[in-house]
mmCIF file of N, CA and C in Angstrom:
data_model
loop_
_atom_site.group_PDB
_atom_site.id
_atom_site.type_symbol
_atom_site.label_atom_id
_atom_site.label_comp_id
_atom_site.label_asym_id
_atom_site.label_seq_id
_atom_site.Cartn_x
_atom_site.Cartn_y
_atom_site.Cartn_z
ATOM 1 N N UNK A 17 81.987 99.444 61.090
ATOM 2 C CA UNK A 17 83.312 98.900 60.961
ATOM 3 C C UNK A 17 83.990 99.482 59.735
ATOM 4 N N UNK A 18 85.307 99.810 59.756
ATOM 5 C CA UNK A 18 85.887 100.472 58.747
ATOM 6 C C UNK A 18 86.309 99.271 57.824
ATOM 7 N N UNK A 19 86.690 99.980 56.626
ATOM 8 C CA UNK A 19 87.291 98.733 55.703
ATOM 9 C C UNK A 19 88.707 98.126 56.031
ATOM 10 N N UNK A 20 89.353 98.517 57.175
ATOM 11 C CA UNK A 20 90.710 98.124 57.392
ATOM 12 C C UNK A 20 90.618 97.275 58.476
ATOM 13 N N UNK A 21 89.174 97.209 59.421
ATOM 14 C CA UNK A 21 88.724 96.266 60.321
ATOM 15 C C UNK A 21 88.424 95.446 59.855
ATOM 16 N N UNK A 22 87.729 95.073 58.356
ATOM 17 C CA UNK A 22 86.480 93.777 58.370
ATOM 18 C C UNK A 22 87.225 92.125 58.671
ATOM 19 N N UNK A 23 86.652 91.612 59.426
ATOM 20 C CA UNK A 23 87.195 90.681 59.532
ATOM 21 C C UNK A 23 87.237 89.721 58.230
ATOM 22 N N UNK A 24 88.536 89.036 58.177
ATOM 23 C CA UNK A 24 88.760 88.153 56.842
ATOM 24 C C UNK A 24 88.483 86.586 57.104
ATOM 25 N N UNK A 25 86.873 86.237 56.373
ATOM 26 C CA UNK A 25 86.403 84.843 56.031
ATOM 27 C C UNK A 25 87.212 84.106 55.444
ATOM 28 N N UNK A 26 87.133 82.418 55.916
ATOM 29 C CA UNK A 26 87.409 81.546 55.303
ATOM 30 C C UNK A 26 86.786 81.592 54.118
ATOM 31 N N UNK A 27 87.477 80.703 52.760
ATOM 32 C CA UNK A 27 87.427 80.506 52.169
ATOM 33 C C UNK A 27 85.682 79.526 51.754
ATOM 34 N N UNK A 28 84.825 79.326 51.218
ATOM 35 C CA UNK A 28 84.034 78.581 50.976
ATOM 36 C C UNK A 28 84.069 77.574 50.439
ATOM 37 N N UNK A 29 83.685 76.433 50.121
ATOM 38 C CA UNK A 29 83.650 75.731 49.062
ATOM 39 C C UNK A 29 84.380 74.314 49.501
ATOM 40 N N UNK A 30 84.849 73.564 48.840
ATOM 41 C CA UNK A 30 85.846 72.414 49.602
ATOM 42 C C UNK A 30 86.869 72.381 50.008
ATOM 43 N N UNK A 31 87.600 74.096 49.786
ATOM 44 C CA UNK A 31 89.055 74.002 50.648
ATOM 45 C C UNK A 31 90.166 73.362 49.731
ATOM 46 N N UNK A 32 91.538 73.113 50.337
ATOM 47 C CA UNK A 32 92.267 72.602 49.568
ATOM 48 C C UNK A 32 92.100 70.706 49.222
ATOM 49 N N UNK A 33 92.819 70.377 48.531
ATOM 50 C CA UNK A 33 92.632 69.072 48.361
ATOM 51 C C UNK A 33 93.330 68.109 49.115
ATOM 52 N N UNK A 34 93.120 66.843 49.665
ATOM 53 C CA UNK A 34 93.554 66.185 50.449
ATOM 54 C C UNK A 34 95.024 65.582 50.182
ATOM 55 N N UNK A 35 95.433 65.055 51.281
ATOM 56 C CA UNK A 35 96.397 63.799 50.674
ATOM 57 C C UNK A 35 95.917 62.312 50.072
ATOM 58 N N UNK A 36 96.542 62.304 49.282
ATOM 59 C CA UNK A 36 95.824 60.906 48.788
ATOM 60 C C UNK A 36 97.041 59.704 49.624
ATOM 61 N N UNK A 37 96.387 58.757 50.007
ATOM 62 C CA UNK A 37 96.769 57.587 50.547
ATOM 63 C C UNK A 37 96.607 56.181 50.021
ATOM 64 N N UNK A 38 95.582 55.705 48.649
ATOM 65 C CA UNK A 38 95.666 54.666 47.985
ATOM 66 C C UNK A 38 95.029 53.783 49.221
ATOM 67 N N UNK A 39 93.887 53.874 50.150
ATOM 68 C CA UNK A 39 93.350 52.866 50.502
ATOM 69 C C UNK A 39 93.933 51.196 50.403
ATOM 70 N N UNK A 40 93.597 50.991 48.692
ATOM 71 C CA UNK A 40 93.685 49.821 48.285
ATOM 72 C C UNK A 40 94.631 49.240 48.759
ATOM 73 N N UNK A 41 96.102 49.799 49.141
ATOM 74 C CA UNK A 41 97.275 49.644 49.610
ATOM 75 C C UNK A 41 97.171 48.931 50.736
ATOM 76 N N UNK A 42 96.683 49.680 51.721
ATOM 77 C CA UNK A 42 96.281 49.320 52.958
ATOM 78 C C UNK A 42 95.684 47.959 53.262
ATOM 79 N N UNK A 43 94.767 47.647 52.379
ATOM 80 C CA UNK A 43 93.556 46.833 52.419
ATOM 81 C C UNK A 43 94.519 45.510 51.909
ATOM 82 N N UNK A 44 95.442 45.310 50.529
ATOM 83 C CA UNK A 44 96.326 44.420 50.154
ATOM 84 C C UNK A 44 97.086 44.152 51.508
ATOM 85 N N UNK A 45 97.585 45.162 52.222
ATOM 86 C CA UNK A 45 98.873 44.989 52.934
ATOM 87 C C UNK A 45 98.548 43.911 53.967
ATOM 88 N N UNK A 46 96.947 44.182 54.439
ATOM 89 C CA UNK A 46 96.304 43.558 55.701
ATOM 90 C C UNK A 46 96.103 42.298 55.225
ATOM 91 N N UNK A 47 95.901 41.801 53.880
ATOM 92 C CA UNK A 47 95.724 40.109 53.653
ATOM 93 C C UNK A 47 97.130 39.788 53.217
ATOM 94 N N UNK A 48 97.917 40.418 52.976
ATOM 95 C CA UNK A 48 99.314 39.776 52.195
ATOM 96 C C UNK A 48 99.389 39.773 50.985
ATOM 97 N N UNK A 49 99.012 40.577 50.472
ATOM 98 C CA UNK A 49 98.446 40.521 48.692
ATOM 99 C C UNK A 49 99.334 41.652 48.080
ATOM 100 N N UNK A 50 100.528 41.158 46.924
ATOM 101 C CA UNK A 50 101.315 41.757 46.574
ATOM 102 C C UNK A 50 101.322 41.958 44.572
ATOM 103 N N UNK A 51 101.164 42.985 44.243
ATOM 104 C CA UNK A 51 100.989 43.249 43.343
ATOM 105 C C UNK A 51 102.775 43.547 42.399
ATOM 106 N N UNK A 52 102.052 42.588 41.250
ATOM 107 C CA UNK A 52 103.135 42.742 40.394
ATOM 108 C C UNK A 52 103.884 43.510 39.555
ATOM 109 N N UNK A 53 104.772 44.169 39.775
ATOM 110 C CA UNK A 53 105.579 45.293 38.739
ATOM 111 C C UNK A 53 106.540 44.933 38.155
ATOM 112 N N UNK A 54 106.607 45.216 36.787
ATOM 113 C CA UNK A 54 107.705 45.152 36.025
ATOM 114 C C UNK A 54 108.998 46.375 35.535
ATOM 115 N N UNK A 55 110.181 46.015 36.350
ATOM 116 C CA UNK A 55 110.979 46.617 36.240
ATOM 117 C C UNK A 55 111.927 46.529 35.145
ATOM 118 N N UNK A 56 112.350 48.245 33.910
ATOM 119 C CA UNK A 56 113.088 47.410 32.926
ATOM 120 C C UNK A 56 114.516 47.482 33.925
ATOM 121 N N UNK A 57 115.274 46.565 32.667
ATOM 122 C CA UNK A 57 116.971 46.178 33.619
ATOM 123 C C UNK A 57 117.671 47.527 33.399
ATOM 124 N N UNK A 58 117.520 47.920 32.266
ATOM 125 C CA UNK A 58 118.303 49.085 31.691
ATOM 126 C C UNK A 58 118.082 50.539 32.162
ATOM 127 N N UNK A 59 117.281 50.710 32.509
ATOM 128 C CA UNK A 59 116.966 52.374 32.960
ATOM 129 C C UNK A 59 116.208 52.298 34.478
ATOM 130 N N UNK A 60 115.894 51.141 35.071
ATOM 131 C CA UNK A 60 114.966 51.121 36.250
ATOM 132 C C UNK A 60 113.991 51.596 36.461
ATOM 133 N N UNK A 61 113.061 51.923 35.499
ATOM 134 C CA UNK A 61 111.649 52.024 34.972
ATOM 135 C C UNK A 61 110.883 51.240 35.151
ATOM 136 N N UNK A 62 109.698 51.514 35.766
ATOM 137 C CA UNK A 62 108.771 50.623 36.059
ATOM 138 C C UNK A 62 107.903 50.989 34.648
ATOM 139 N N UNK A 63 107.489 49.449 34.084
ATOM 140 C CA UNK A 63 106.363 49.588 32.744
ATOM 141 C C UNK A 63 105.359 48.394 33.468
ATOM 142 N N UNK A 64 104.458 48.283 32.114
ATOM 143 C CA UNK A 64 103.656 47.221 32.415
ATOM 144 C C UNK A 64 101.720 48.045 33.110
ATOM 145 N N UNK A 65 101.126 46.953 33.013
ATOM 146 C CA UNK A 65 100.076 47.911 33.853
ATOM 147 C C UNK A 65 99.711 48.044 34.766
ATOM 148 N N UNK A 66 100.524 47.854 35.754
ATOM 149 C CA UNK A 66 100.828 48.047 37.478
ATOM 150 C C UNK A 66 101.513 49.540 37.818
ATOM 151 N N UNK A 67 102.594 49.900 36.502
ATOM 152 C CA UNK A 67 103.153 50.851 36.760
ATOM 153 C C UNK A 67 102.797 52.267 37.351
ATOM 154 N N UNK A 68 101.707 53.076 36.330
ATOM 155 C CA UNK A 68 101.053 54.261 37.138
ATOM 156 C C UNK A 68 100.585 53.817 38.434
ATOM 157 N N UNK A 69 100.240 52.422 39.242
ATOM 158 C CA UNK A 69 100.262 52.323 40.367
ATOM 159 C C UNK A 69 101.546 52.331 41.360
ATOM 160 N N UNK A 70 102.235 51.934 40.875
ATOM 161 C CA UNK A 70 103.588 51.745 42.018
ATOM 162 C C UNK A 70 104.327 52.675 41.979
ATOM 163 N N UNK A 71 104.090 53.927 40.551
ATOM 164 C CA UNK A 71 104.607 55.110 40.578
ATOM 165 C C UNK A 71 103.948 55.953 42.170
ATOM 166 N N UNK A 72 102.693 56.190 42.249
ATOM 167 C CA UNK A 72 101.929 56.607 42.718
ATOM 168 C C UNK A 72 102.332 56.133 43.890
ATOM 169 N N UNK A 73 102.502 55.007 44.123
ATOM 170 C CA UNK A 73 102.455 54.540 46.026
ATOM 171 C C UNK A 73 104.343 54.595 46.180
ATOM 172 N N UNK A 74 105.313 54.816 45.359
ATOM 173 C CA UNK A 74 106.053 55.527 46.170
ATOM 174 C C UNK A 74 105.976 56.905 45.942
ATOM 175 N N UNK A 75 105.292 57.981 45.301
ATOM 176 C CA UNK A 75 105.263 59.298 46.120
ATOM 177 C C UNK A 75 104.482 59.549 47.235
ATOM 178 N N UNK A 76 103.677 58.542 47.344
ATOM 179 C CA UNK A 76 102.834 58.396 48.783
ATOM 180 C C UNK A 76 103.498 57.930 49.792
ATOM 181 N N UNK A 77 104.473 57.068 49.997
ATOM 182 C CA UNK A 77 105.475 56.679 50.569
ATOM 183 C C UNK A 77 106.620 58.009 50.793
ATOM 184 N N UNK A 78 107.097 58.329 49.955
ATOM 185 C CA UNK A 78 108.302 59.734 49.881
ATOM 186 C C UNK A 78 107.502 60.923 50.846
ATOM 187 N N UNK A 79 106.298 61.272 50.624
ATOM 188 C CA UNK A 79 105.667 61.973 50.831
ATOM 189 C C UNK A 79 105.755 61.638 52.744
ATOM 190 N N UNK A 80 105.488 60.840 53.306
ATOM 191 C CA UNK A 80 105.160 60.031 54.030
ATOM 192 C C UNK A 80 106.373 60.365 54.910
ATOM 193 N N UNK A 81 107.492 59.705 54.767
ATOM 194 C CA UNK A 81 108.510 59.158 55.065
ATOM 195 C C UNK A 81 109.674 60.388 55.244
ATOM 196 N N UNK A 82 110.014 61.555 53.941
ATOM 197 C CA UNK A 82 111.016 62.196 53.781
ATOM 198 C C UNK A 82 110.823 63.542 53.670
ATOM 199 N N UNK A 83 111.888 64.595 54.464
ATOM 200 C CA UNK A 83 111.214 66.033 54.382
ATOM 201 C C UNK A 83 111.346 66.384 53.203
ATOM 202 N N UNK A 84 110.399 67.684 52.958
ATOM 203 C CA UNK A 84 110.066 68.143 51.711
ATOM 204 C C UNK A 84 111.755 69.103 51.556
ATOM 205 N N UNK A 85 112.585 69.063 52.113
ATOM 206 C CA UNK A 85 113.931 69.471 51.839
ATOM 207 C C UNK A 85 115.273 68.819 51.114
ATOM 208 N N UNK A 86 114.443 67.917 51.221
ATOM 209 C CA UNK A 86 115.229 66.768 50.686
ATOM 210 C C UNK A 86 115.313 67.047 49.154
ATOM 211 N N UNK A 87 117.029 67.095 48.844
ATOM 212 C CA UNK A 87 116.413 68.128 47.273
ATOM 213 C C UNK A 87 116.696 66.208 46.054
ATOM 214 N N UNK A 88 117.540 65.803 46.447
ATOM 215 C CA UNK A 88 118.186 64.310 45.748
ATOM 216 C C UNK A 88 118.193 62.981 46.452
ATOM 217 N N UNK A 89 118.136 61.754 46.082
ATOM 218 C CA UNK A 89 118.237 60.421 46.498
ATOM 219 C C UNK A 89 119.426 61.308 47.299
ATOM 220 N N UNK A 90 120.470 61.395 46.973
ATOM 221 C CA UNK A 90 121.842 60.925 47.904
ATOM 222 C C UNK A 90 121.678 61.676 48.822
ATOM 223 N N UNK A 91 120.975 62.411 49.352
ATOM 224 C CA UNK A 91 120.534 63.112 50.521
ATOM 225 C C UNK A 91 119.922 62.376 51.809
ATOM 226 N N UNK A 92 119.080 61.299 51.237
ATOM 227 C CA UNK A 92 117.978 60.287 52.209
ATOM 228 C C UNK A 92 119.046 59.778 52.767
ATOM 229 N N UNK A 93 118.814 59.214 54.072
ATOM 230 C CA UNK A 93 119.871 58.793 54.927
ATOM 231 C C UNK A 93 119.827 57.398 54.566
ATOM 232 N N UNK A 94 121.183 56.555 54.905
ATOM 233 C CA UNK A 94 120.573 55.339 54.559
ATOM 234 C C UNK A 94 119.240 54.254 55.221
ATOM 235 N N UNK A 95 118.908 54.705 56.651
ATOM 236 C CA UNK A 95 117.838 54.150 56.870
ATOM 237 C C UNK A 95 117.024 54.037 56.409
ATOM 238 N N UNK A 96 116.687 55.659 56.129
ATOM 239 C CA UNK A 96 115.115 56.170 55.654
ATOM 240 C C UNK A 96 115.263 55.305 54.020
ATOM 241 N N UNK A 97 115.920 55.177 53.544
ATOM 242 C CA UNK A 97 116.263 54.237 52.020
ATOM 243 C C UNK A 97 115.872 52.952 52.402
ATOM 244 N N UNK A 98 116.460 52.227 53.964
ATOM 245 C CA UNK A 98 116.157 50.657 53.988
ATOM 246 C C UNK A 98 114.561 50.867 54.363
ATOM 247 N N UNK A 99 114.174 51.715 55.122
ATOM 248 C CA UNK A 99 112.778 51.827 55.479
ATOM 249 C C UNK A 99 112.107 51.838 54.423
ATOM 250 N N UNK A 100 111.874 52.280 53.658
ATOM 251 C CA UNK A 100 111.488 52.701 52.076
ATOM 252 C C UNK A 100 111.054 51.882 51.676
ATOM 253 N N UNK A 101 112.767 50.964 50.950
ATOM 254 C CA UNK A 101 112.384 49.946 50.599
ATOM 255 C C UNK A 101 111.727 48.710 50.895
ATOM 256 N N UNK A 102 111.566 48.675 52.072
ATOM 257 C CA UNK A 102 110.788 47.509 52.892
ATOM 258 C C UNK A 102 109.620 47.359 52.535
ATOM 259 N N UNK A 103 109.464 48.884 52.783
ATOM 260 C CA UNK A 103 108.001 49.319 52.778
ATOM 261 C C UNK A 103 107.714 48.743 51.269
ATOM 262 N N UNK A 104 108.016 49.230 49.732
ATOM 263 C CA UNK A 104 107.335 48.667 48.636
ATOM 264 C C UNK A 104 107.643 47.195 48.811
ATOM 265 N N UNK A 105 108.568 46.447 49.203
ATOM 266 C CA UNK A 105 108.791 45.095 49.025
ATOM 267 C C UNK A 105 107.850 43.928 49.904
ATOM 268 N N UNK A 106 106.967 44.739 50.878
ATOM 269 C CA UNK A 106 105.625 44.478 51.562
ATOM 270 C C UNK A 106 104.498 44.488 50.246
ATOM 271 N N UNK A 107 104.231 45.380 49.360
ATOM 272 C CA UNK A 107 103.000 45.391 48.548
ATOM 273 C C UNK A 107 103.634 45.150 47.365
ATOM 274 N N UNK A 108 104.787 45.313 46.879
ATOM 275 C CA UNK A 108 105.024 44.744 45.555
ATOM 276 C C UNK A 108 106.049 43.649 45.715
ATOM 277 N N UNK A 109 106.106 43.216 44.075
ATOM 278 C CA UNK A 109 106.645 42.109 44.085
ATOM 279 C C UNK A 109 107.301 42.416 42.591
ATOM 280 N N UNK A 110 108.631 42.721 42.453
ATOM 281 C CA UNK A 110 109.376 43.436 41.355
ATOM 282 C C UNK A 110 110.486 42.496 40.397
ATOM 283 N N UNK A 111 109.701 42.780 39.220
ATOM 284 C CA UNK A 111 110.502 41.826 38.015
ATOM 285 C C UNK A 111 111.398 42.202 37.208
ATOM 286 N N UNK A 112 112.342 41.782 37.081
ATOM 287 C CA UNK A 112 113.576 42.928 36.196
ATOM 288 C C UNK A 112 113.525 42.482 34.513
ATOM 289 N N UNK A 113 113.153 42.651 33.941
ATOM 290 C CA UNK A 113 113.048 42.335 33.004
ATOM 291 C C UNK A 113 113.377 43.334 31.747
ATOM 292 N N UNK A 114 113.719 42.904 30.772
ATOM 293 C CA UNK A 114 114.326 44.150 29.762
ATOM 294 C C UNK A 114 113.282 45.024 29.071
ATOM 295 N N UNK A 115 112.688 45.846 28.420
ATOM 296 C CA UNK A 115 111.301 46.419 28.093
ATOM 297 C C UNK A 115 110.953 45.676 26.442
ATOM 298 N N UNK A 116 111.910 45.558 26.122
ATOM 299 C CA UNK A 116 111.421 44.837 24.863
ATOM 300 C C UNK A 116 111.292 43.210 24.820
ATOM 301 N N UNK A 117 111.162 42.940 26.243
ATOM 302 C CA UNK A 117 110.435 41.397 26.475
ATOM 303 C C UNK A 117 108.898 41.309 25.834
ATOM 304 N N UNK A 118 108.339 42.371 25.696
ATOM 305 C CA UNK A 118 107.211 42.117 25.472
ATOM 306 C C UNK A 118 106.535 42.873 24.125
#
């Protein structure tokens, strides 16, 4: 076989990396179990130590839900926005609160 024939192998090893989906999500959603986030009033920032979670489960959600063309919010149609939001207002439960409450 010449070198312009050899056939080209897969890659070895574990391949690319998965999507992550947050299980835990799933598992809350099925008993009704809603986890608490604190939203500040002023910038709409999620703090508190829920936050790196609810960051995380809406890009799992976005990911999910909206094409990767989508370059801005004002682009999402308004459904896909009410869908969205449904969706976190099923697993969370969101507090507006100012950041220097605490």
């Amino acid at each position: 076989m010449d070198d312009d024939q050899t056939p080209i192998r897969p890659r070895s090893g574990r391949g690319s990396r998965a999507l992550t989906r947050l299980k835990c999500f799933a598992l809350r959603r099925a008993v009704g179990e809603k986890t608490r986030v604190d939203i500040d009033v002023n910038t709409g920032v999620a703090f508190g130590p829920k936050a790196d979670e609810f960051m995380s489960y809406l890009g799992i959600v976005s990911r999910e839900r909206l094409s990767i063309f989508i370059n801005a919010w004002d682009e999402v149609s308004e459904v896909d926005q009410n869908m969205i939001w449904k969706d976190v207002l099923v697993c969370f439960t969101l507090l507006l609160l100012p950041y220097n409450a605490f």
